[in-house]
GROMACS .gro file of C-alpha atoms in nm:
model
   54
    1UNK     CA    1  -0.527  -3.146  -2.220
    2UNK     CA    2  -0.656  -3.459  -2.409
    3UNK     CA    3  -0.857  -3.676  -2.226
    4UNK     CA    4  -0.688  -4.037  -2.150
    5UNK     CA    5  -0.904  -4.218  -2.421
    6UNK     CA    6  -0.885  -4.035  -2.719
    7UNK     CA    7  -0.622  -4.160  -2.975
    8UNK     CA    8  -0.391  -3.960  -3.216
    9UNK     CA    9  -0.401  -3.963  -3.562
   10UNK     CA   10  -0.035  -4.123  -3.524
   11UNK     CA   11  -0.177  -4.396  -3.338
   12UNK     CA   12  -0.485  -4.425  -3.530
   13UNK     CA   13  -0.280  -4.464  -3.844
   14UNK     CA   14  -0.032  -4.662  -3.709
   15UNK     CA   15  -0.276  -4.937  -3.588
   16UNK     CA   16  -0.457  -4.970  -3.917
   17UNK     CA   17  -0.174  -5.067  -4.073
   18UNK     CA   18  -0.054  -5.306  -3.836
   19UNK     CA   19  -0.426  -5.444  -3.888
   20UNK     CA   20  -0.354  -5.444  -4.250
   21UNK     CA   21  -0.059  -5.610  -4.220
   22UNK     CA   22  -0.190  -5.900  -4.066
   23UNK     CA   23  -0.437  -5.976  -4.303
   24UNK     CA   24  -0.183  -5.994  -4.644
   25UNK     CA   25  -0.249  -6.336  -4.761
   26UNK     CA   26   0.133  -6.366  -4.738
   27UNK     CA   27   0.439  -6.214  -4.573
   28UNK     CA   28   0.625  -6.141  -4.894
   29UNK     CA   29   0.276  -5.922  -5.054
   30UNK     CA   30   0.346  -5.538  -4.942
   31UNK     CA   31   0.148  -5.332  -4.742
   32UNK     CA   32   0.100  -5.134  -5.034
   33UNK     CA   33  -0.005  -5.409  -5.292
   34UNK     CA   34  -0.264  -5.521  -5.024
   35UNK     CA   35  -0.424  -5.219  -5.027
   36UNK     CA   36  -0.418  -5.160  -5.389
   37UNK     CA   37  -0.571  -5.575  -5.430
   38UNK     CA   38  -0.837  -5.456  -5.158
   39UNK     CA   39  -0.926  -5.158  -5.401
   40UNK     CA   40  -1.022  -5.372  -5.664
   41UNK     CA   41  -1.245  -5.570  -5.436
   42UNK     CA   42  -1.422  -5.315  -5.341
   43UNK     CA   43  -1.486  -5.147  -5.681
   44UNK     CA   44  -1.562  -5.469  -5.792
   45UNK     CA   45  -1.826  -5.543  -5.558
   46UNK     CA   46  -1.987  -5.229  -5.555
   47UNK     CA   47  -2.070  -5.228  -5.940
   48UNK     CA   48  -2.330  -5.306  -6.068
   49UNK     CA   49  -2.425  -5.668  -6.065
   50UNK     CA   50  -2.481  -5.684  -6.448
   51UNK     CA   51  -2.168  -5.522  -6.543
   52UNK     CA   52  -1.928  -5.740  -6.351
   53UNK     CA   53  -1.684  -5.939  -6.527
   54UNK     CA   54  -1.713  -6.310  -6.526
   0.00000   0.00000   0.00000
């Protein structure tokens, strides 16, 4: 038997993307465009400082 505070992957997944969801930068952007715009962020940011675009 699970103990009371351990969390399924269901509910794992389910509440990161609710937590996605709320930060699109509006309601019309997908869930899916979100991530992929997050994506680049994060690539971007960890290159390396002189190879960044401007």
């Amino acid at each position: 038997m699970a103990v009371a505070n351990e969390r399924t992957t269901v509910e794992i997944k389910r509440d990161l993307h609710d937590r996605l969801e709320r930060l699109k930068p509006y309601e019309s952007m997908s869930y899916h465009d979100l991530i992929d715009k997050m994506a680049d962020e994060f690539e971007e940011n960890r290159r390396d400082p002189n190879e960044r675009s401007p």
